[in-house]
Short mmCIF file of C-alpha atoms in Angstrom, two decimals:
data_model
loop_
_atom_site.label_atom_id
_atom_site.label_comp_id
_atom_site.label_asym_id
_atom_site.label_seq_id
_atom_site.Cartn_x
_atom_site.Cartn_y
_atom_site.Cartn_z
CA MET A 1 0.00 0.00 0.00
CA ASP A 2 1.47 3.32 -0.95
CA PHE A 3 0.71 6.46 0.97
CA ASP A 4 0.86 9.68 -1.02
CA PHE A 5 2.13 12.31 1.39
CA ALA A 6 2.02 15.02 -1.25
CA PHE A 7 -1.67 14.37 -1.79
CA MET A 8 -2.27 14.22 1.93
CA LEU A 9 -0.87 17.72 2.20
CA GLU A 10 -3.06 18.81 -0.68
CA ALA A 11 -6.15 17.34 1.00
CA PHE A 12 -5.04 18.91 4.27
CA LEU A 13 -4.92 22.37 2.72
CA ALA A 14 -8.22 21.82 0.90
CA ALA A 15 -9.85 20.76 4.17
CA LEU A 16 -8.29 23.63 6.09
CA HIS A 17 -10.15 25.98 3.79
CA TYR A 18 -13.38 24.80 5.47
CA LEU A 19 -12.09 25.06 9.03
CA PRO A 20 -14.21 28.16 9.72
CA THR A 21 -17.33 26.11 8.92
CA THR A 22 -16.34 23.36 11.34
CA LEU A 23 -15.52 25.88 14.06
CA LEU A 24 -18.82 27.65 13.45
CA LEU A 25 -20.66 24.34 13.77
CA GLY A 26 -18.91 23.67 17.06
CA PHE A 27 -18.96 27.06 18.75
CA LEU A 28 -22.36 28.46 17.76
CA PRO A 29 -24.32 25.44 19.05
CA LEU A 30 -22.19 25.60 22.20
CA VAL A 31 -23.08 29.26 22.79
CA PHE A 32 -26.79 28.81 21.99
CA GLY A 33 -26.88 25.50 23.83
CA SER A 34 -25.24 27.00 26.93
CA ALA A 35 -27.78 29.82 27.10
CA LEU A 36 -30.75 27.51 26.52
CA GLY A 37 -29.27 24.72 28.65
CA LEU A 38 -28.72 27.10 31.57
CA ALA A 39 -32.30 28.32 31.25
CA ILE A 40 -33.62 24.75 31.22
CA ALA A 41 -31.43 23.78 34.16
CA LEU A 42 -32.79 26.73 36.16
CA ILE A 43 -36.39 25.95 35.21
CA ARG A 44 -35.88 22.39 36.38
CA HIS A 45 -33.89 23.39 39.48
CA TYR A 46 -36.61 25.75 40.69
CA GLU A 47 -39.28 23.25 39.57
CA ILE A 48 -41.30 25.80 37.63
CA PRO A 49 -44.69 24.22 36.93
CA ILE A 50 -45.43 22.77 33.46
CA LEU A 51 -42.19 24.05 31.93
CA ALA A 52 -40.10 21.81 34.19
CA VAL A 53 -42.01 18.72 33.05
CA PHE A 54 -41.94 19.82 29.42
CA PHE A 55 -38.16 20.26 29.45
CA LYS A 56 -37.63 17.05 31.34
CA TRP A 57 -39.19 15.28 28.37
CA PHE A 58 -37.33 17.44 25.88
CA VAL A 59 -34.03 16.45 27.49
CA THR A 60 -35.00 12.79 27.83
CA ILE A 61 -35.82 12.60 24.14
CA PHE A 62 -32.89 14.49 22.70
CA LYS A 63 -30.36 12.85 24.98
CA ALA A 64 -31.31 9.44 23.62
CA VAL A 65 -31.43 10.23 19.89
CA PRO A 66 -28.23 10.03 17.78
CA VAL A 67 -27.04 13.38 16.45
CA VAL A 68 -27.19 12.13 12.89
CA LEU A 69 -30.93 11.50 13.23
CA ILE A 70 -31.56 14.93 14.75
CA LEU A 71 -29.70 16.32 11.76
CA LEU A 72 -31.62 14.33 9.14
CA VAL A 73 -35.01 14.91 10.73
CA SER A 74 -34.33 18.64 11.05
CA TYR A 75 -33.37 18.75 7.38
CA LEU A 76 -36.51 16.95 6.25
CA VAL A 77 -38.79 18.94 8.49
CA PHE A 78 -37.24 22.20 7.34
CA SER A 79 -37.44 21.29 3.68
CA ASP A 80 -41.06 20.29 4.02
CA VAL A 81 -42.43 22.86 6.41
CA LEU A 82 -40.50 26.01 5.66
CA ASP A 83 -41.84 26.60 2.14
CA LYS A 84 -45.39 25.94 3.29
CA ILE A 85 -45.13 28.41 6.14
CA ALA A 86 -43.40 30.98 3.96
CA ASN A 87 -46.14 30.55 1.36
CA SER A 88 -48.98 30.90 3.77
CA LEU A 89 -47.42 34.00 5.30
CA ALA A 90 -46.59 35.36 1.85
CA LEU A 91 -42.91 35.58 2.80
CA SER A 92 -40.39 35.56 0.01
CA ILE A 93 -38.02 33.04 1.57
CA SER A 94 -37.74 29.51 0.32
CA PHE A 95 -35.86 26.46 1.49
CA ARG A 96 -33.51 26.64 -1.49
CA ASP A 97 -32.17 30.02 -0.38
CA ILE A 98 -31.43 28.94 3.14
CA ASP A 99 -27.84 28.32 4.13
CA ARG A 100 -27.70 24.60 4.87
CA ARG A 101 -25.31 25.41 7.68
CA SER A 102 -28.10 27.03 9.65
CA ILE A 103 -29.98 23.72 9.63
CA ALA A 104 -26.86 21.97 10.89
CA ILE A 105 -26.44 24.62 13.59
CA PHE A 106 -30.08 24.20 14.57
CA ALA A 107 -29.74 20.42 14.88
CA LEU A 108 -26.45 20.57 16.77
CA THR A 109 -27.94 23.20 19.09
CA LEU A 110 -30.75 20.79 20.02
CA TYR A 111 -28.15 18.16 20.82
CA ALA A 112 -25.99 20.62 22.78
CA THR A 113 -28.94 22.09 24.69
CA SER A 114 -30.06 18.76 26.09
CA GLY A 115 -26.53 17.79 27.10
CA LEU A 116 -25.58 21.16 28.56
CA SER A 117 -28.82 21.49 30.52
CA GLU A 118 -27.95 18.23 32.25
CA ILE A 119 -24.43 19.46 32.94
CA PHE A 120 -25.69 22.68 34.54
CA ARG A 121 -28.44 20.90 36.44
CA GLY A 122 -25.89 18.53 37.96
CA ALA A 123 -23.62 21.44 38.87
CA PHE A 124 -26.48 23.34 40.55
CA ALA A 125 -27.44 20.24 42.51
CA SER A 126 -23.89 19.81 43.79
CA ILE A 127 -23.73 23.22 45.50
CA PRO A 128 -24.15 22.48 49.21
CA LYS A 129 -27.71 23.44 50.16
CA GLY A 130 -26.54 25.11 53.37
CA GLN A 131 -24.75 27.84 51.45
CA ILE A 132 -27.98 28.75 49.71
CA ASP A 133 -29.79 28.87 53.08
CA ALA A 134 -26.98 31.05 54.41
CA ALA A 135 -27.34 33.42 51.47
CA TYR A 136 -31.08 33.75 52.08
CA SER A 137 -30.42 34.23 55.79
CA VAL A 138 -28.25 37.30 55.17
CA GLY A 139 -31.15 38.81 53.25
CA LEU A 140 -30.33 38.10 49.62
CA THR A 141 -33.19 37.75 47.14
CA THR A 142 -33.59 34.64 44.98
CA LEU A 143 -32.00 36.43 42.04
CA GLN A 144 -29.11 37.70 44.15
CA VAL A 145 -28.51 34.20 45.52
CA LEU A 146 -28.37 32.90 41.97
CA ARG A 147 -26.05 35.61 40.74
CA ARG A 148 -23.78 35.95 43.77
CA VAL A 149 -23.59 32.41 45.18
CA MET A 150 -24.78 29.80 42.72
CA ILE A 151 -23.56 30.90 39.27
CA PRO A 152 -19.98 31.71 40.40
CA GLN A 153 -19.66 28.19 41.80
CA VAL A 154 -21.49 26.42 39.00
CA ILE A 155 -19.24 27.71 36.24
CA PRO A 156 -15.93 26.22 37.39
CA LEU A 157 -17.78 23.01 38.27
CA ALA A 158 -19.39 22.73 34.85
CA LEU A 159 -16.40 23.85 32.83
CA PRO A 160 -14.66 20.49 32.26
CA LEU A 161 -17.95 19.04 31.03
CA VAL A 162 -18.73 22.04 28.84
CA ASN A 163 -15.29 21.55 27.34
CA ASN A 164 -16.17 17.93 26.61
CA MET A 165 -19.37 19.10 24.98
CA LEU A 166 -17.48 21.46 22.68
CA ILE A 167 -15.19 18.64 21.62
CA SER A 168 -18.20 16.38 21.03
CA LEU A 169 -19.79 19.11 18.92
CA ILE A 170 -16.67 19.61 16.81
CA LYS A 171 -16.57 15.89 16.15
CA ALA A 172 -20.31 15.58 15.62
CA SER A 173 -20.08 18.37 13.04
CA SER A 174 -18.35 15.87 10.76
CA LEU A 175 -21.83 14.44 10.10
CA VAL A 176 -23.11 17.54 8.38
CA SER A 177 -22.18 16.33 4.91
CA MET A 178 -25.42 14.37 5.20
CA VAL A 179 -27.32 17.63 4.88
CA SER A 180 -24.97 18.85 2.13
CA VAL A 181 -22.83 21.17 4.19
CA VAL A 182 -19.16 21.23 3.28
CA ASP A 183 -17.01 21.06 6.41
CA ILE A 184 -13.38 19.99 6.75
CA LEU A 185 -14.21 16.29 6.30
CA ASN A 186 -16.40 16.86 3.29
CA GLY A 187 -13.84 19.30 1.85
CA ALA A 188 -11.12 16.65 2.00
CA VAL A 189 -13.40 13.97 0.59
CA ILE A 190 -14.29 16.19 -2.37
CA GLU A 191 -10.56 16.55 -3.05
CA ALA A 192 -10.12 12.77 -2.90
CA ASN A 193 -13.06 12.08 -5.20
CA VAL A 194 -10.73 12.89 -8.10
CA ASN A 195 -8.08 10.24 -7.44
CA TYR A 196 -9.75 7.92 -4.91
CA ARG A 197 -7.00 8.57 -2.37
CA TYR A 198 -9.46 8.60 0.50
CA LEU A 199 -7.03 7.24 3.09
CA GLU A 200 -4.75 10.26 2.69
CA ALA A 201 -7.77 12.57 2.88
CA TYR A 202 -9.08 10.93 6.04
CA VAL A 203 -5.69 11.05 7.75
CA ALA A 204 -5.30 14.70 6.80
CA VAL A 205 -8.69 15.58 8.32
CA SER A 206 -7.96 13.53 11.44
CA ILE A 207 -4.90 15.68 12.01
CA ILE A 208 -6.99 18.84 11.80
CA TYR A 209 -9.61 17.49 14.22
CA TRP A 210 -6.88 16.46 16.60
CA GLY A 211 -5.24 19.88 16.40
CA VAL A 212 -8.50 21.71 17.03
CA CYS A 213 -9.58 19.52 19.94
CA ALA A 214 -6.14 19.52 21.56
CA SER A 215 -6.07 23.34 21.43
CA ILE A 216 -9.51 23.56 23.06
CA GLU A 217 -8.35 21.17 25.74
CA ALA A 218 -5.23 23.21 26.41
CA VAL A 219 -7.11 26.51 26.69
CA THR A 220 -9.74 25.11 29.08
CA ALA A 221 -7.13 23.32 31.18
CA GLY A 222 -5.41 26.66 31.66
CA TYR A 223 -8.64 28.42 32.57
CA GLU A 224 -9.65 25.65 34.96
CA LYS A 225 -6.43 25.97 36.85
CA TYR A 226 -7.09 29.70 37.18
CA ALA A 227 -10.74 29.31 38.17
CA ASN A 228 -10.06 26.57 40.69
CA ARG A 229 -7.47 28.44 42.67
CA ASN A 230 -10.03 29.27 45.37
CA ARG A 231 -12.02 26.13 45.53
CA ARG A 232 -9.60 23.28 46.01
CA ARG A 233 -10.93 20.95 48.66
CA GLN A 234 -14.33 22.56 48.27
CA PHE A 235 -16.10 19.26 48.75
CA ALA A 236 -13.54 17.64 50.97
CA MET B 1 -39.17 42.25 71.21
CA ILE B 2 -39.89 39.14 69.22
CA GLU B 3 -43.17 37.38 69.49
CA ILE B 4 -43.88 34.03 67.87
CA LYS B 5 -47.45 32.84 68.19
CA ASP B 6 -48.89 29.40 67.63
CA ILE B 7 -46.25 28.23 65.19
CA SER B 8 -46.84 24.82 63.65
CA LYS B 9 -45.14 22.92 60.89
CA SER B 10 -45.55 19.45 59.41
CA PHE B 11 -43.44 17.59 56.91
CA GLY B 12 -46.02 15.44 55.15
CA LYS B 13 -47.91 13.62 57.89
CA ASN B 14 -45.16 14.21 60.39
CA ALA B 15 -46.02 17.11 62.71
CA ILE B 16 -42.77 18.74 63.85
CA LEU B 17 -44.01 21.91 65.56
CA LYS B 18 -47.38 21.81 67.30
CA GLY B 19 -48.40 25.37 68.11
CA MET B 20 -45.55 26.88 70.11
CA ASN B 21 -45.66 30.36 71.64
CA VAL B 22 -42.41 32.11 72.41
CA THR B 23 -41.80 35.72 73.38
CA ILE B 24 -38.27 37.03 73.59
CA GLU B 25 -37.30 40.34 75.14
CA LYS B 26 -34.70 42.59 73.64
CA GLY B 27 -31.23 41.48 74.70
CA GLU B 28 -32.47 38.17 76.04
CA VAL B 29 -30.45 35.01 75.44
CA VAL B 30 -32.71 32.00 75.05
CA VAL B 31 -31.30 28.50 74.86
CA ILE B 32 -33.44 25.72 73.43
CA LEU B 33 -32.71 22.18 74.57
CA GLY B 34 -34.34 18.98 73.47
CA PRO B 35 -33.71 15.54 72.03
CA SER B 36 -33.01 15.28 68.32
CA GLY B 37 -36.18 15.34 66.26
CA SER B 38 -37.93 17.53 68.81
CA GLY B 39 -38.24 20.40 66.33
CA LYS B 40 -35.54 22.76 67.66
CA SER B 41 -33.84 23.38 64.33
CA THR B 42 -37.13 23.52 62.46
CA PHE B 43 -38.28 26.18 64.91
CA LEU B 44 -35.24 28.33 64.12
CA ARG B 45 -35.53 27.72 60.39
CA CYS B 46 -39.19 28.71 60.41
CA ILE B 47 -38.41 32.01 62.13
CA ASN B 48 -36.40 33.23 59.13
CA PHE B 49 -38.47 31.37 56.54
CA LEU B 50 -35.84 28.85 55.51
CA GLU B 51 -38.79 26.56 56.13
CA ARG B 52 -42.32 27.79 55.62
CA ALA B 53 -44.40 27.16 58.74
CA ASP B 54 -47.99 26.02 58.18
CA ALA B 55 -49.56 28.35 60.72
CA GLY B 56 -48.78 31.01 63.27
CA GLU B 57 -47.33 34.48 63.14
CA ILE B 58 -44.22 36.38 64.05
CA SER B 59 -43.63 39.95 65.01
CA ILE B 60 -40.16 41.42 65.11
CA GLY B 61 -40.01 45.10 65.94
CA GLN B 62 -42.50 46.78 63.65
CA THR B 63 -42.79 43.83 61.27
CA LYS B 64 -45.67 41.46 61.83
CA VAL B 65 -46.26 38.55 59.46
CA GLU B 66 -48.38 35.46 59.24
CA PHE B 67 -46.12 32.55 58.34
CA LYS B 68 -48.42 30.96 55.83
CA LYS B 69 -49.46 34.09 53.98
CA ALA B 70 -46.15 35.96 53.96
CA LYS B 71 -45.23 37.39 50.58
CA SER B 72 -41.64 37.48 49.40
CA LYS B 73 -41.29 41.14 50.41
CA GLU B 74 -42.40 40.33 53.96
CA ILE B 75 -40.13 37.30 54.09
CA LEU B 76 -37.22 39.49 53.06
CA ALA B 77 -38.15 42.04 55.73
CA VAL B 78 -38.06 39.34 58.43
CA ARG B 79 -34.81 37.90 57.09
CA ARG B 80 -33.20 41.32 57.17
CA LYS B 81 -34.01 41.61 60.87
CA THR B 82 -32.59 38.20 61.70
CA ALA B 83 -29.31 36.41 61.14
CA MET B 84 -28.34 32.80 61.47
CA VAL B 85 -25.29 30.79 62.44
CA PHE B 86 -25.35 27.30 60.99
CA GLN B 87 -24.23 23.92 62.27
CA GLN B 88 -22.09 23.33 59.18
CA TYR B 89 -20.91 27.00 59.12
CA ASP B 90 -22.10 27.23 55.49
CA LEU B 91 -19.70 29.95 54.48
CA PHE B 92 -19.67 30.97 50.83
CA LEU B 93 -16.83 28.79 49.62
CA HIS B 94 -15.85 31.03 46.73
CA LYS B 95 -15.46 34.07 48.95
CA SER B 96 -12.76 35.04 51.43
CA ALA B 97 -13.49 35.53 55.13
CA ILE B 98 -14.02 39.28 54.80
CA GLU B 99 -16.12 38.85 51.63
CA ASN B 100 -18.32 36.41 53.52
CA VAL B 101 -18.87 38.96 56.25
CA VAL B 102 -19.67 41.91 53.98
CA GLU B 103 -21.84 40.08 51.43
CA GLY B 104 -25.10 40.78 53.24
CA LEU B 105 -24.13 44.39 53.93
CA ILE B 106 -23.18 45.26 50.38
CA ILE B 107 -25.67 43.20 48.41
CA ALA B 108 -28.72 43.00 50.67
CA ARG B 109 -28.37 46.24 52.62
CA LYS B 110 -26.73 48.24 49.82
CA GLU B 111 -24.17 49.72 52.19
CA PRO B 112 -21.19 51.50 50.63
CA LYS B 113 -18.31 49.09 50.09
CA GLU B 114 -15.79 51.03 52.07
CA GLU B 115 -17.96 51.23 55.18
CA ALA B 116 -18.95 47.58 54.88
CA TYR B 117 -15.33 46.45 54.70
CA LYS B 118 -14.43 48.64 57.66
CA LYS B 119 -17.26 47.12 59.69
CA GLY B 120 -16.36 43.63 58.44
CA LEU B 121 -12.76 44.00 59.55
CA GLU B 122 -13.85 45.23 62.98
CA LEU B 123 -16.04 42.16 63.38
CA LEU B 124 -13.29 39.81 62.24
CA SER B 125 -11.05 41.32 64.92
CA LYS B 126 -13.85 40.84 67.42
CA VAL B 127 -13.92 37.10 66.69
CA GLY B 128 -10.13 37.01 66.67
CA LEU B 129 -9.60 36.51 62.94
CA LYS B 130 -8.32 39.85 61.73
CA ASP B 131 -5.24 38.24 60.20
CA LYS B 132 -7.40 35.72 58.32
CA ARG B 133 -9.41 38.32 56.42
CA ASP B 134 -8.28 37.10 53.01
CA ALA B 135 -8.31 33.37 53.79
CA TYR B 136 -10.82 31.19 51.99
CA PRO B 137 -13.02 28.79 53.98
CA HIS B 138 -10.95 25.76 52.94
CA GLN B 139 -7.91 27.40 54.50
CA LEU B 140 -9.62 27.78 57.89
CA SER B 141 -10.27 25.28 60.66
CA GLY B 142 -13.85 24.44 61.58
CA GLY B 143 -13.70 26.70 64.61
CA GLN B 144 -12.33 29.58 62.55
CA GLN B 145 -15.00 29.04 59.89
CA GLN B 146 -17.70 29.14 62.54
CA ARG B 147 -16.26 32.37 63.95
CA VAL B 148 -16.42 33.88 60.47
CA GLY B 149 -20.03 32.64 60.39
CA ILE B 150 -20.69 34.49 63.64
CA ALA B 151 -19.06 37.66 62.28
CA ARG B 152 -21.23 37.34 59.15
CA ALA B 153 -24.34 37.22 61.35
CA LEU B 154 -23.18 40.12 63.56
CA ALA B 155 -22.45 42.29 60.54
CA LEU B 156 -26.15 42.51 59.79
CA ASN B 157 -26.76 44.04 63.22
CA PRO B 158 -29.93 41.97 63.47
CA GLU B 159 -32.72 42.10 66.03
CA VAL B 160 -31.95 38.47 66.81
CA ILE B 161 -29.27 35.93 65.93
CA LEU B 162 -30.37 32.32 65.56
CA PHE B 163 -27.70 29.77 66.44
CA ASP B 164 -28.45 26.30 65.08
CA GLU B 165 -26.18 23.92 67.00
CA PRO B 166 -23.15 26.11 66.34
CA THR B 167 -20.61 23.70 67.82
CA SER B 168 -22.06 20.29 66.93
CA ALA B 169 -19.88 19.80 63.87
CA LEU B 170 -16.68 20.96 65.52
CA ASP B 171 -13.77 18.92 66.84
CA PRO B 172 -14.03 18.82 70.64
CA GLU B 173 -10.95 20.95 71.11
CA LEU B 174 -12.35 23.69 68.83
CA VAL B 175 -15.67 23.92 70.68
CA GLY B 176 -14.24 26.12 73.42
CA GLU B 177 -13.00 28.96 71.21
CA THR B 178 -16.35 29.14 69.42
CA LEU B 179 -18.36 29.14 72.64
CA ASP B 180 -16.12 31.88 74.02
CA VAL B 181 -16.91 34.07 71.03
CA ILE B 182 -20.64 33.45 71.45
CA LYS B 183 -20.43 34.31 75.16
CA HIS B 184 -18.57 37.48 74.33
CA VAL B 185 -21.26 38.45 71.82
CA ALA B 186 -24.01 37.68 74.33
CA GLN B 187 -22.44 40.14 76.78
CA THR B 188 -22.83 42.94 74.24
CA GLY B 189 -26.58 42.69 74.55
CA VAL B 190 -27.46 40.95 71.29
CA THR B 191 -30.73 39.02 71.37
CA MET B 192 -30.08 35.35 70.72
CA ILE B 193 -31.87 32.08 70.32
CA ILE B 194 -29.41 29.22 70.65
CA VAL B 195 -30.04 25.56 69.96
CA THR B 196 -27.27 23.55 71.57
CA HIS B 197 -26.32 20.37 73.37
CA GLU B 198 -23.59 22.07 75.41
CA MET B 199 -25.23 22.02 78.83
CA SER B 200 -22.69 23.94 80.86
CA PHE B 201 -22.54 26.56 78.16
CA ALA B 202 -26.34 26.81 78.24
CA TYR B 203 -26.31 27.15 82.00
CA GLU B 204 -23.74 29.89 81.86
CA ILE B 205 -25.03 31.96 78.98
CA ALA B 206 -28.83 31.67 79.06
CA ASP B 207 -31.26 34.12 80.53
CA ARG B 208 -33.92 31.53 79.88
CA VAL B 209 -33.80 27.87 78.93
CA ILE B 210 -36.57 26.17 76.99
CA PHE B 211 -36.83 22.40 76.96
CA MET B 212 -38.91 21.16 74.06
CA GLU B 213 -39.97 17.79 72.78
CA ASP B 214 -42.31 16.64 70.01
CA GLY B 215 -42.94 20.16 68.82
CA VAL B 216 -44.12 21.62 72.11
CA ILE B 217 -42.47 23.40 75.03
CA VAL B 218 -42.25 20.99 77.95
CA GLU B 219 -40.71 23.37 80.45
CA GLN B 220 -38.98 26.73 80.55
CA GLY B 221 -37.36 28.98 83.07
CA SER B 222 -34.08 30.44 84.23
CA PRO B 223 -31.08 28.09 84.05
CA GLU B 224 -31.29 27.59 87.83
CA GLU B 225 -34.97 26.71 87.61
CA LEU B 226 -34.57 24.34 84.72
CA PHE B 227 -31.35 22.60 85.70
CA GLU B 228 -31.62 22.60 89.50
CA GLN B 229 -35.31 22.77 90.29
CA THR B 230 -36.55 20.72 87.37
CA LYS B 231 -40.31 20.23 87.49
CA GLU B 232 -41.17 17.93 84.61
CA GLU B 233 -40.22 14.26 84.71
CA ARG B 234 -39.36 14.29 81.01
CA THR B 235 -36.91 17.17 81.47
CA LYS B 236 -35.24 15.31 84.33
CA GLN B 237 -34.78 12.23 82.16
CA PHE B 238 -33.26 14.31 79.40
CA LEU B 239 -30.89 16.20 81.67
CA ALA B 240 -29.85 13.02 83.48
CA ARG B 241 -28.15 11.87 80.29
CA PHE B 242 -25.76 14.78 80.43
CA SER B 243 -23.28 15.09 83.24
CA ARG B 244 -22.47 18.72 83.71
#
């Protein structure tokens, strides 16, 4: 078996061209998912009627469905429903004009939201209850307790898991070729379609994924060290 | 003056407080004794609405509230007239000693930072921890953490401080320093309700001792009356288990 390093480099550069797409598909769902996941975690933590039950089911469903199916179902639903809605509202948008990446971002956000809401919910639950009582006892309001006592402790607790989620999202974004988005994997595969040197293309893309994920890991490890300086032995 | 009327509280079918009436004069130190499960802690936690009592009312100074109907504004008003010292200290773990003390002043009372820190430092000196102002809870011993907890309660200058078994979680040799601080505070005329199992401490510090069991007051009186001229058989049994 011969391995064409020159072509690997070519595929590498071709794939690198689509790196912004892959990063977009990782970071945007993480940002949206963190905001929505935090909201869901709070709704469930404070047991807000109806909504808490609704989101419990939302999370239960999306946690158990493979990303690729969320992606495909979103695509089909969008393609079917969007034109109909646009028609009935006399809007001049149609499915053909929509950036396929937004569908991928939508689907990955659903996946991220369910995962991140569980991460935040776990972190909220692990704050010792006594501290929250103490905060109320010094006269803080519910919102002040959340902002001054809970959130500052939840973030460093959740961070390693949020980091994992980002890495999962970056890797899950490799599935978006199924809804005809060109990301780094698809970019390399397109290059290899000419000469069937898929192995070189796959290795080239693997290197990029590894580089991206290792950098994320390094940045969060640094931040964690900084954020944890005051809470070593917190739960000792 | 603090007046608690007819307070009752159940957890499910389990009645913990069964209509207690307690009146506390300004500057009075009241110690509550009783076997575990008698409702002592629940009583304290109901006073500042950490638990919501099912019935009864409380008046502290000008504020008068029915436990069951209290709205969040009224709850906040009661909480801002009370302070609590917890069994497990329950300091804010992400804040230094001084930040723990000033949190209520700056955030709840909206006091200027500079003044709050000045007051906070004074209180830390009072509990003997001036040099630990920037230490985080994990860097302090249990006794030191509890003293920060006491300073945090004092900072609020409350009408009453509620002590919920303040030394029960401490190593025996750290109990003394914490009790000394509480005694010192009591001498300054702060109104206190203390739940404790430290009998000699209770005898020494209390103006009045309440013995409660099963959610009702069995007997109350001055320490001499309760410890030396005990009337109720049940109180005698309880006290017999402690050798002073």
